């Protein structure tokens, strides 16, 4: 039985700092328990706000051992790392460079590979090597960050696509209806094995899709990609700002 999601709502202005505090705490817990922090980053403008908060020099040097953190990716656009739409490129500018993260601690997906299937298979091998597990075991990450699209997509798992049915591969090729069409993405199997999954959602434009995911009323709501993120036995946390939570029924909101 999947636990009810832990829904947290911050004032719009304080969302990034509150989320950064939570992530650092989750990181410290993982390092205490397992000696390292296996963290999968998300792309998107909302996660970018979090990375910029994490990179604030005054706080990050004292509260988090970033050199014990292994940075992975939940998805990547099929572009080069220097392309303006690269998730790795965004994370490098927002987080890795300001925190001086050694390149060896970052494992990016090869979006530049002209053969996305080969890039997905390569990342799957890399993921198993980094985590230290062999087939058929599914790697368990400490924390997977996820954004949420207005259509209910998350990572690069888009509504109505076969990527949602992938039950064997850890990494597959997604197809986006907007922007860069071809994507590399973790599949639900490995996402749902994480110890903690943290959805990062802000802004009034996301209020309706947040309600559809967290207070579903139809089978279509329950079939949305983000609705299929049900970690077992891990924990699911939604970090919302007040605007994104504005259409949630009161019984879905934290007391
Ligand atoms: O590669 C990506 O774009 C992300 O993985 C994607 O899932 C993103 O997180 C959502 O689309 C939300 O993006 P925003 O926060 O920019 O709305």
PDB file of C-alpha atoms and ligand atoms in Angstrom:
ATOM      1  CA  UNK A   1       0.000   0.000   0.000  1.00  0.00           C
ATOM      2  CA  UNK A   2       1.623   3.261  -1.102  1.00  0.00           C
ATOM      3  CA  UNK A   3       1.844   5.834   1.659  1.00  0.00           C
ATOM      4  CA  UNK A   4      -0.109   9.064   1.198  1.00  0.00           C
ATOM      5  CA  UNK A   5       2.118  11.778  -0.288  1.00  0.00           C
ATOM      6  CA  UNK A   6       3.648  14.254   2.122  1.00  0.00           C
ATOM      7  CA  UNK A   7       2.360  17.593   0.809  1.00  0.00           C
ATOM      8  CA  UNK A   8       4.262  20.698   1.915  1.00  0.00           C
ATOM      9  CA  UNK A   9       3.216  24.224   0.953  1.00  0.00           C
ATOM     10  CA  UNK A  10       5.515  27.248   1.232  1.00  0.00           C
ATOM     11  CA  UNK A  11       4.844  30.934   0.687  1.00  0.00           C
ATOM     12  CA  UNK A  12       5.809  31.684  -2.906  1.00  0.00           C
ATOM     13  CA  UNK A  13       8.861  33.769  -1.955  1.00  0.00           C
ATOM     14  CA  UNK A  14      10.240  31.222   0.512  1.00  0.00           C
ATOM     15  CA  UNK A  15       9.747  28.087  -1.581  1.00  0.00           C
ATOM     16  CA  UNK A  16      13.312  27.722  -2.906  1.00  0.00           C
ATOM     17  CA  UNK A  17      14.986  28.206   0.486  1.00  0.00           C
ATOM     18  CA  UNK A  18      12.562  25.827   2.219  1.00  0.00           C
ATOM     19  CA  UNK A  19      13.188  23.187  -0.435  1.00  0.00           C
ATOM     20  CA  UNK A  20      16.957  23.667  -0.217  1.00  0.00           C
ATOM     21  CA  UNK A  21      16.812  23.104   3.549  1.00  0.00           C
ATOM     22  CA  UNK A  22      14.840  19.878   3.013  1.00  0.00           C
ATOM     23  CA  UNK A  23      17.219  18.597   0.330  1.00  0.00           C
ATOM     24  CA  UNK A  24      20.282  19.239   2.471  1.00  0.00           C
ATOM     25  CA  UNK A  25      18.653  17.347   5.353  1.00  0.00           C
ATOM     26  CA  UNK A  26      17.864  14.391   3.093  1.00  0.00           C
ATOM     27  CA  UNK A  27      21.444  14.490   1.849  1.00  0.00           C
ATOM     28  CA  UNK A  28      22.890  14.491   5.359  1.00  0.00           C
ATOM     29  CA  UNK A  29      20.662  11.528   6.270  1.00  0.00           C
ATOM     30  CA  UNK A  30      21.842   9.524   3.248  1.00  0.00           C
ATOM     31  CA  UNK A  31      25.503  10.304   3.963  1.00  0.00           C
ATOM     32  CA  UNK A  32      25.081   9.303   7.612  1.00  0.00           C
ATOM     33  CA  UNK A  33      23.379   6.026   6.667  1.00  0.00           C
ATOM     34  CA  UNK A  34      25.202   5.026   3.487  1.00  0.00           C
ATOM     35  CA  UNK A  35      28.289   7.222   3.255  1.00  0.00           C
ATOM     36  CA  UNK A  36      27.124   9.000   0.112  1.00  0.00           C
ATOM     37  CA  UNK A  37      24.106  10.770  -1.403  1.00  0.00           C
ATOM     38  CA  UNK A  38      22.799   9.404  -4.706  1.00  0.00           C
ATOM     39  CA  UNK A  39      20.828  12.345  -6.121  1.00  0.00           C
ATOM     40  CA  UNK A  40      19.019  12.432  -9.488  1.00  0.00           C
ATOM     41  CA  UNK A  41      18.424  15.964 -10.782  1.00  0.00           C
ATOM     42  CA  UNK A  42      15.488  17.188 -12.836  1.00  0.00           C
ATOM     43  CA  UNK A  43      15.454  19.704 -15.659  1.00  0.00           C
ATOM     44  CA  UNK A  44      13.101  22.671 -15.849  1.00  0.00           C
ATOM     45  CA  UNK A  45      12.881  26.227 -14.524  1.00  0.00           C
ATOM     46  CA  UNK A  46      11.411  25.208 -11.154  1.00  0.00           C
ATOM     47  CA  UNK A  47      14.246  22.807 -10.289  1.00  0.00           C
ATOM     48  CA  UNK A  48      16.649  25.490 -11.495  1.00  0.00           C
ATOM     49  CA  UNK A  49      15.352  27.827  -8.753  1.00  0.00           C
ATOM     50  CA  UNK A  50      16.195  25.149  -6.211  1.00  0.00           C
ATOM     51  CA  UNK A  51      19.721  24.634  -7.595  1.00  0.00           C
ATOM     52  CA  UNK A  52      20.368  28.378  -7.384  1.00  0.00           C
ATOM     53  CA  UNK A  53      19.237  28.356  -3.734  1.00  0.00           C
ATOM     54  CA  UNK A  54      21.445  25.331  -2.968  1.00  0.00           C
ATOM     55  CA  UNK A  55      24.443  27.109  -4.480  1.00  0.00           C
ATOM     56  CA  UNK A  56      24.181  30.090  -2.138  1.00  0.00           C
ATOM     57  CA  UNK A  57      27.759  30.203  -0.733  1.00  0.00           C
ATOM     58  CA  UNK A  58      26.830  31.366   2.801  1.00  0.00           C
ATOM     59  CA  UNK A  59      24.843  28.200   3.531  1.00  0.00           C
ATOM     60  CA  UNK A  60      26.061  25.381   1.318  1.00  0.00           C
ATOM     61  CA  UNK A  61      29.627  25.179   2.714  1.00  0.00           C
ATOM     62  CA  UNK A  62      28.546  24.439   6.265  1.00  0.00           C
ATOM     63  CA  UNK A  63      25.417  22.312   5.998  1.00  0.00           C
ATOM     64  CA  UNK A  64      26.121  19.810   3.244  1.00  0.00           C
ATOM     65  CA  UNK A  65      29.089  17.683   2.189  1.00  0.00           C
ATOM     66  CA  UNK A  66      28.597  18.083  -1.548  1.00  0.00           C
ATOM     67  CA  UNK A  67      31.728  16.066  -2.226  1.00  0.00           C
ATOM     68  CA  UNK A  68      29.928  12.986  -0.877  1.00  0.00           C
ATOM     69  CA  UNK A  69      27.095  13.598  -3.331  1.00  0.00           C
ATOM     70  CA  UNK A  70      26.826  11.639  -6.592  1.00  0.00           C
ATOM     71  CA  UNK A  71      24.874  13.683  -9.126  1.00  0.00           C
ATOM     72  CA  UNK A  72      22.762  11.753 -11.619  1.00  0.00           C
ATOM     73  CA  UNK A  73      19.977  12.865 -13.959  1.00  0.00           C
ATOM     74  CA  UNK A  74      16.322  11.872 -14.192  1.00  0.00           C
ATOM     75  CA  UNK A  75      16.177  12.907 -17.824  1.00  0.00           C
ATOM     76  CA  UNK A  76      17.951  14.825 -20.566  1.00  0.00           C
ATOM     77  CA  UNK A  77      17.051  16.396 -23.858  1.00  0.00           C
ATOM     78  CA  UNK A  78      18.788  14.843 -26.886  1.00  0.00           C
ATOM     79  CA  UNK A  79      21.079  17.813 -27.405  1.00  0.00           C
ATOM     80  CA  UNK A  80      24.725  18.553 -26.666  1.00  0.00           C
ATOM     81  CA  UNK A  81      25.717  19.537 -23.132  1.00  0.00           C
ATOM     82  CA  UNK A  82      26.401  23.077 -24.348  1.00  0.00           C
ATOM     83  CA  UNK A  83      22.953  23.452 -25.936  1.00  0.00           C
ATOM     84  CA  UNK A  84      20.766  26.036 -24.121  1.00  0.00           C
ATOM     85  CA  UNK A  85      18.102  23.354 -23.538  1.00  0.00           C
ATOM     86  CA  UNK A  86      20.485  20.834 -21.938  1.00  0.00           C
ATOM     87  CA  UNK A  87      19.468  19.808 -18.418  1.00  0.00           C
ATOM     88  CA  UNK A  88      23.117  19.046 -17.668  1.00  0.00           C
ATOM     89  CA  UNK A  89      24.127  22.481 -18.990  1.00  0.00           C
ATOM     90  CA  UNK A  90      21.541  24.138 -16.730  1.00  0.00           C
ATOM     91  CA  UNK A  91      22.699  22.167 -13.680  1.00  0.00           C
ATOM     92  CA  UNK A  92      26.347  22.891 -14.456  1.00  0.00           C
ATOM     93  CA  UNK A  93      25.694  26.649 -14.525  1.00  0.00           C
ATOM     94  CA  UNK A  94      23.273  26.720 -11.551  1.00  0.00           C
ATOM     95  CA  UNK A  95      24.847  24.180  -9.220  1.00  0.00           C
ATOM     96  CA  UNK A  96      28.024  22.342 -10.236  1.00  0.00           C
ATOM     97  CA  UNK A  97      30.088  25.410 -11.142  1.00  0.00           C
ATOM     98  CA  UNK A  98      29.085  27.583  -8.143  1.00  0.00           C
ATOM     99  CA  UNK A  99      29.717  24.649  -5.743  1.00  0.00           C
ATOM    100  CA  UNK A 100      32.893  23.599  -7.555  1.00  0.00           C
ATOM    101  CA  UNK A 101      31.645  19.990  -7.863  1.00  0.00           C
ATOM    102  CA  UNK A 102      34.408  17.736  -9.227  1.00  0.00           C
ATOM    103  CA  UNK A 103      33.448  16.441 -12.716  1.00  0.00           C
ATOM    104  CA  UNK A 104      33.875  12.854 -11.522  1.00  0.00           C
ATOM    105  CA  UNK A 105      30.911  13.305  -9.162  1.00  0.00           C
ATOM    106  CA  UNK A 106      28.535  14.108 -12.022  1.00  0.00           C
ATOM    107  CA  UNK A 107      27.107  11.420 -14.307  1.00  0.00           C
ATOM    108  CA  UNK A 108      25.237  13.029 -17.174  1.00  0.00           C
ATOM    109  CA  UNK A 109      23.218  11.381 -19.912  1.00  0.00           C
ATOM    110  CA  UNK A 110      24.810  11.589 -23.377  1.00  0.00           C
ATOM    111  CA  UNK A 111      22.199  13.762 -25.038  1.00  0.00           C
ATOM    112  CA  UNK A 112      24.616  14.439 -27.880  1.00  0.00           C
ATOM    113  CA  UNK A 113      24.655  10.785 -28.979  1.00  0.00           C
ATOM    114  CA  UNK A 114      22.958  10.591 -32.412  1.00  0.00           C
ATOM    115  CA  UNK A 115      21.633   7.165 -31.352  1.00  0.00           C
ATOM    116  CA  UNK A 116      19.354   7.879 -28.345  1.00  0.00           C
ATOM    117  CA  UNK A 117      18.719   4.181 -27.742  1.00  0.00           C
ATOM    118  CA  UNK A 118      22.457   3.592 -27.396  1.00  0.00           C
ATOM    119  CA  UNK A 119      22.698   6.612 -25.076  1.00  0.00           C
ATOM    120  CA  UNK A 120      19.894   5.201 -22.914  1.00  0.00           C
ATOM    121  CA  UNK A 121      21.593   1.798 -22.722  1.00  0.00           C
ATOM    122  CA  UNK A 122      24.909   3.484 -21.890  1.00  0.00           C
ATOM    123  CA  UNK A 123      23.311   5.419 -19.027  1.00  0.00           C
ATOM    124  CA  UNK A 124      21.649   2.286 -17.722  1.00  0.00           C
ATOM    125  CA  UNK A 125      25.057   0.603 -17.516  1.00  0.00           C
ATOM    126  CA  UNK A 126      26.549   3.690 -15.894  1.00  0.00           C
ATOM    127  CA  UNK A 127      23.715   3.850 -13.351  1.00  0.00           C
ATOM    128  CA  UNK A 128      24.244   0.241 -12.325  1.00  0.00           C
ATOM    129  CA  UNK A 129      28.001   0.755 -12.055  1.00  0.00           C
ATOM    130  CA  UNK A 130      27.672   3.931  -9.951  1.00  0.00           C
ATOM    131  CA  UNK A 131      25.057   2.437  -7.632  1.00  0.00           C
ATOM    132  CA  UNK A 132      26.790  -0.947  -7.563  1.00  0.00           C
ATOM    133  CA  UNK A 133      24.054  -3.314  -8.630  1.00  0.00           C
ATOM    134  CA  UNK A 134      23.735  -5.874 -11.419  1.00  0.00           C
ATOM    135  CA  UNK A 135      20.774  -7.064 -13.438  1.00  0.00           C
ATOM    136  CA  UNK A 136      18.004  -7.804 -12.634  1.00  0.00           C
ATOM    137  CA  UNK A 137      18.349  -5.718  -9.425  1.00  0.00           C
ATOM    138  CA  UNK A 138      16.909  -2.204  -9.793  1.00  0.00           C
ATOM    139  CA  UNK A 139      19.165   0.551  -8.411  1.00  0.00           C
ATOM    140  CA  UNK A 140      17.724   2.459  -5.459  1.00  0.00           C
ATOM    141  CA  UNK A 141      18.621   6.141  -5.448  1.00  0.00           C
ATOM    142  CA  UNK A 142      18.479   8.214  -2.272  1.00  0.00           C
ATOM    143  CA  UNK A 143      16.564  11.105  -3.818  1.00  0.00           C
ATOM    144  CA  UNK A 144      14.941  11.697  -7.204  1.00  0.00           C
ATOM    145  CA  UNK A 145      13.906  15.277  -7.984  1.00  0.00           C
ATOM    146  CA  UNK A 146      10.955  15.653 -10.354  1.00  0.00           C
ATOM    147  CA  UNK A 147       9.254  18.612 -11.984  1.00  0.00           C
ATOM    148  CA  UNK A 148       5.688  18.574 -13.275  1.00  0.00           C
ATOM    149  CA  UNK A 149       4.457  19.712 -16.662  1.00  0.00           C
ATOM    150  CA  UNK A 150       0.992  21.235 -17.139  1.00  0.00           C
ATOM    151  CA  UNK A 151       0.053  18.076 -19.076  1.00  0.00           C
ATOM    152  CA  UNK A 152       1.033  15.875 -16.140  1.00  0.00           C
ATOM    153  CA  UNK A 153       4.387  14.757 -17.538  1.00  0.00           C
ATOM    154  CA  UNK A 154       7.337  14.278 -15.242  1.00  0.00           C
ATOM    155  CA  UNK A 155      10.960  13.619 -16.092  1.00  0.00           C
ATOM    156  CA  UNK A 156      10.496  12.863 -19.799  1.00  0.00           C
ATOM    157  CA  UNK A 157       7.562  10.522 -19.288  1.00  0.00           C
ATOM    158  CA  UNK A 158       4.764  12.047 -21.341  1.00  0.00           C
ATOM    159  CA  UNK A 159       1.031  11.202 -21.288  1.00  0.00           C
ATOM    160  CA  UNK A 160      -0.079   8.367 -23.513  1.00  0.00           C
ATOM    161  CA  UNK A 161       3.415   7.244 -24.478  1.00  0.00           C
ATOM    162  CA  UNK A 162       4.813   3.722 -24.322  1.00  0.00           C
ATOM    163  CA  UNK A 163       7.563   4.901 -21.961  1.00  0.00           C
ATOM    164  CA  UNK A 164       4.964   4.599 -19.186  1.00  0.00           C
ATOM    165  CA  UNK A 165       4.663   0.871 -19.871  1.00  0.00           C
ATOM    166  CA  UNK A 166       8.405   0.165 -19.849  1.00  0.00           C
ATOM    167  CA  UNK A 167       8.895  -2.405 -17.142  1.00  0.00           C
ATOM    168  CA  UNK A 168      12.337  -3.819 -17.949  1.00  0.00           C
ATOM    169  CA  UNK A 169      14.658  -0.984 -18.887  1.00  0.00           C
ATOM    170  CA  UNK A 170      15.909   1.567 -16.349  1.00  0.00           C
ATOM    171  CA  UNK A 171      16.462   4.251 -18.985  1.00  0.00           C
ATOM    172  CA  UNK A 172      14.510   4.755 -22.191  1.00  0.00           C
ATOM    173  CA  UNK A 173      13.881   7.215 -25.019  1.00  0.00           C
ATOM    174  CA  UNK A 174      10.957   9.596 -24.531  1.00  0.00           C
ATOM    175  CA  UNK A 175       9.192  11.796 -27.072  1.00  0.00           C
ATOM    176  CA  UNK A 176       7.996  15.252 -26.088  1.00  0.00           C
ATOM    177  CA  UNK A 177       5.110  16.983 -27.901  1.00  0.00           C
ATOM    178  CA  UNK A 178       6.791  20.341 -27.249  1.00  0.00           C
ATOM    179  CA  UNK A 179      10.340  21.667 -27.438  1.00  0.00           C
ATOM    180  CA  UNK A 180      13.143  19.203 -28.017  1.00  0.00           C
ATOM    181  CA  UNK A 181      11.269  16.107 -29.211  1.00  0.00           C
ATOM    182  CA  UNK A 182      13.695  13.299 -28.280  1.00  0.00           C
ATOM    183  CA  UNK A 183      14.557  12.785 -24.616  1.00  0.00           C
ATOM    184  CA  UNK A 184      16.402  10.285 -22.427  1.00  0.00           C
ATOM    185  CA  UNK A 185      14.558   9.419 -19.231  1.00  0.00           C
ATOM    186  CA  UNK A 186      14.614   7.175 -16.206  1.00  0.00           C
ATOM    187  CA  UNK A 187      11.632   4.838 -16.266  1.00  0.00           C
ATOM    188  CA  UNK A 188       9.019   4.502 -13.552  1.00  0.00           C
ATOM    189  CA  UNK A 189      10.651   1.294 -12.344  1.00  0.00           C
ATOM    190  CA  UNK A 190      13.811   2.997 -11.144  1.00  0.00           C
ATOM    191  CA  UNK A 191      12.069   6.234 -10.135  1.00  0.00           C
ATOM    192  CA  UNK A 192       9.693   4.321  -7.873  1.00  0.00           C
ATOM    193  CA  UNK A 193      12.594   2.482  -6.217  1.00  0.00           C
ATOM    194  CA  UNK A 194      14.015   5.701  -4.781  1.00  0.00           C
ATOM    195  CA  UNK A 195      14.128   6.195  -1.017  1.00  0.00           C
ATOM    196  CA  UNK A 196      12.623   9.650  -1.493  1.00  0.00           C
ATOM    197  CA  UNK A 197      10.973  11.328  -4.471  1.00  0.00           C
ATOM    198  CA  UNK A 198      10.585  15.091  -4.299  1.00  0.00           C
ATOM    199  CA  UNK A 199       8.202  16.868  -6.687  1.00  0.00           C
ATOM    200  CA  UNK A 200       9.108  20.534  -7.225  1.00  0.00           C
ATOM    201  CA  UNK A 201       6.068  22.530  -8.384  1.00  0.00           C
ATOM    202  CA  UNK A 202       5.405  26.266  -8.231  1.00  0.00           C
ATOM    203  CA  UNK A 203       3.153  28.832  -9.872  1.00  0.00           C
ATOM    204  CA  UNK A 204      -0.551  29.221 -10.572  1.00  0.00           C
ATOM    205  CA  UNK A 205      -0.213  27.664 -14.035  1.00  0.00           C
ATOM    206  CA  UNK A 206       0.410  24.312 -12.314  1.00  0.00           C
ATOM    207  CA  UNK A 207      -2.522  24.560  -9.867  1.00  0.00           C
ATOM    208  CA  UNK A 208      -4.960  22.602 -12.025  1.00  0.00           C
ATOM    209  CA  UNK A 209      -2.589  19.737 -12.840  1.00  0.00           C
ATOM    210  CA  UNK A 210      -1.533  19.550  -9.186  1.00  0.00           C
ATOM    211  CA  UNK A 211      -5.177  19.092  -8.215  1.00  0.00           C
ATOM    212  CA  UNK A 212      -5.638  16.413 -10.905  1.00  0.00           C
ATOM    213  CA  UNK A 213      -2.633  14.493  -9.597  1.00  0.00           C
ATOM    214  CA  UNK A 214      -3.179  14.897  -5.852  1.00  0.00           C
ATOM    215  CA  UNK A 215      -6.993  14.902  -5.838  1.00  0.00           C
ATOM    216  CA  UNK A 216      -7.804  12.734  -8.882  1.00  0.00           C
ATOM    217  CA  UNK A 217     -11.428  12.505  -9.965  1.00  0.00           C
ATOM    218  CA  UNK A 218     -11.212  10.425 -13.153  1.00  0.00           C
ATOM    219  CA  UNK A 219      -9.363   7.433 -14.544  1.00  0.00           C
ATOM    220  CA  UNK A 220      -7.565   9.862 -16.870  1.00  0.00           C
ATOM    221  CA  UNK A 221      -6.253  11.775 -13.845  1.00  0.00           C
ATOM    222  CA  UNK A 222      -4.966   8.547 -12.319  1.00  0.00           C
ATOM    223  CA  UNK A 223      -3.249   7.566 -15.589  1.00  0.00           C
ATOM    224  CA  UNK A 224      -1.174  10.749 -15.830  1.00  0.00           C
ATOM    225  CA  UNK A 225       2.579  10.101 -15.687  1.00  0.00           C
ATOM    226  CA  UNK A 226       3.088  12.020 -12.426  1.00  0.00           C
ATOM    227  CA  UNK A 227       0.204  10.047 -10.882  1.00  0.00           C
ATOM    228  CA  UNK A 228       2.135   6.843 -11.590  1.00  0.00           C
ATOM    229  CA  UNK A 229       4.992   7.978  -9.350  1.00  0.00           C
ATOM    230  CA  UNK A 230       4.240   5.862  -6.307  1.00  0.00           C
ATOM    231  CA  UNK A 231       7.481   4.969  -4.529  1.00  0.00           C
ATOM    232  CA  UNK A 232       7.460   1.672  -2.694  1.00  0.00           C
ATOM    233  CA  UNK A 233       8.707   1.506   0.050  1.00  0.00           C
ATOM    234  CA  UNK A 234      10.112   5.043  -0.359  1.00  0.00           C
ATOM    235  CA  UNK A 235       8.546   8.387   0.501  1.00  0.00           C
ATOM    236  CA  UNK A 236       6.825  10.845  -1.804  1.00  0.00           C
ATOM    237  CA  UNK A 237       7.082  14.542  -0.953  1.00  0.00           C
ATOM    238  CA  UNK A 238       5.445  17.405  -2.869  1.00  0.00           C
ATOM    239  CA  UNK A 239       7.073  20.796  -2.336  1.00  0.00           C
ATOM    240  CA  UNK A 240       4.478  23.309  -3.561  1.00  0.00           C
ATOM    241  CA  UNK A 241       4.221  27.034  -3.296  1.00  0.00           C
ATOM    242  CA  UNK A 242       0.864  28.556  -2.372  1.00  0.00           C
ATOM    243  CA  UNK A 243       0.071  29.378  -5.991  1.00  0.00           C
ATOM    244  CA  UNK A 244       0.565  25.811  -7.187  1.00  0.00           C
ATOM    245  CA  UNK A 245      -1.497  24.502  -4.256  1.00  0.00           C
ATOM    246  CA  UNK A 246      -4.308  27.023  -4.744  1.00  0.00           C
ATOM    247  CA  UNK A 247      -6.790  24.544  -6.305  1.00  0.00           C
ATOM    248  CA  UNK A 248      -6.172  21.692  -3.895  1.00  0.00           C
ATOM    249  CA  UNK A 249      -9.212  20.766  -1.805  1.00  0.00           C
ATOM    250  CA  UNK A 250      -8.671  21.669   1.852  1.00  0.00           C
ATOM    251  CA  UNK A 251      -8.619  17.999   2.905  1.00  0.00           C
ATOM    252  CA  UNK A 252      -5.577  17.463   0.661  1.00  0.00           C
ATOM    253  CA  UNK A 253      -3.662  20.279   2.300  1.00  0.00           C
ATOM    254  CA  UNK A 254      -1.446  19.765   5.336  1.00  0.00           C
ATOM    255  CA  UNK A 255      -3.154  20.755   8.566  1.00  0.00           C
TER     256      UNK A 255
HETATM  257  O1  LIG B   1      13.577  18.075 -18.850  1.00  0.00           O
HETATM  258  C1  LIG B   1      12.598  18.641 -18.347  1.00  0.00           C
HETATM  259  O2  LIG B   1      12.056  19.657 -18.801  1.00  0.00           O
HETATM  260  C2  LIG B   1      12.063  18.123 -17.035  1.00  0.00           C
HETATM  261  O3  LIG B   1      12.478  16.931 -16.707  1.00  0.00           O
HETATM  262  C3  LIG B   1      10.570  18.281 -17.032  1.00  0.00           C
HETATM  263  O4  LIG B   1       9.902  17.168 -16.496  1.00  0.00           O
HETATM  264  C4  LIG B   1      10.279  19.522 -16.191  1.00  0.00           C
HETATM  265  O5  LIG B   1      10.682  19.279 -14.850  1.00  0.00           O
HETATM  266  C5  LIG B   1       8.825  19.884 -16.223  1.00  0.00           C
HETATM  267  O6  LIG B   1       8.464  20.137 -17.566  1.00  0.00           O
HETATM  268  C6  LIG B   1       8.565  21.143 -15.380  1.00  0.00           C
HETATM  269  O7  LIG B   1       9.336  22.193 -15.917  1.00  0.00           O
HETATM  270  P1  LIG B   1       9.151  23.705 -15.327  1.00  0.00           P
HETATM  271  O8  LIG B   1       9.547  23.640 -13.890  1.00  0.00           O
HETATM  272  O9  LIG B   1      10.075  24.538 -16.175  1.00  0.00           O
HETATM  273  O10 LIG B   1       7.686  24.051 -15.511  1.00  0.00           O
END
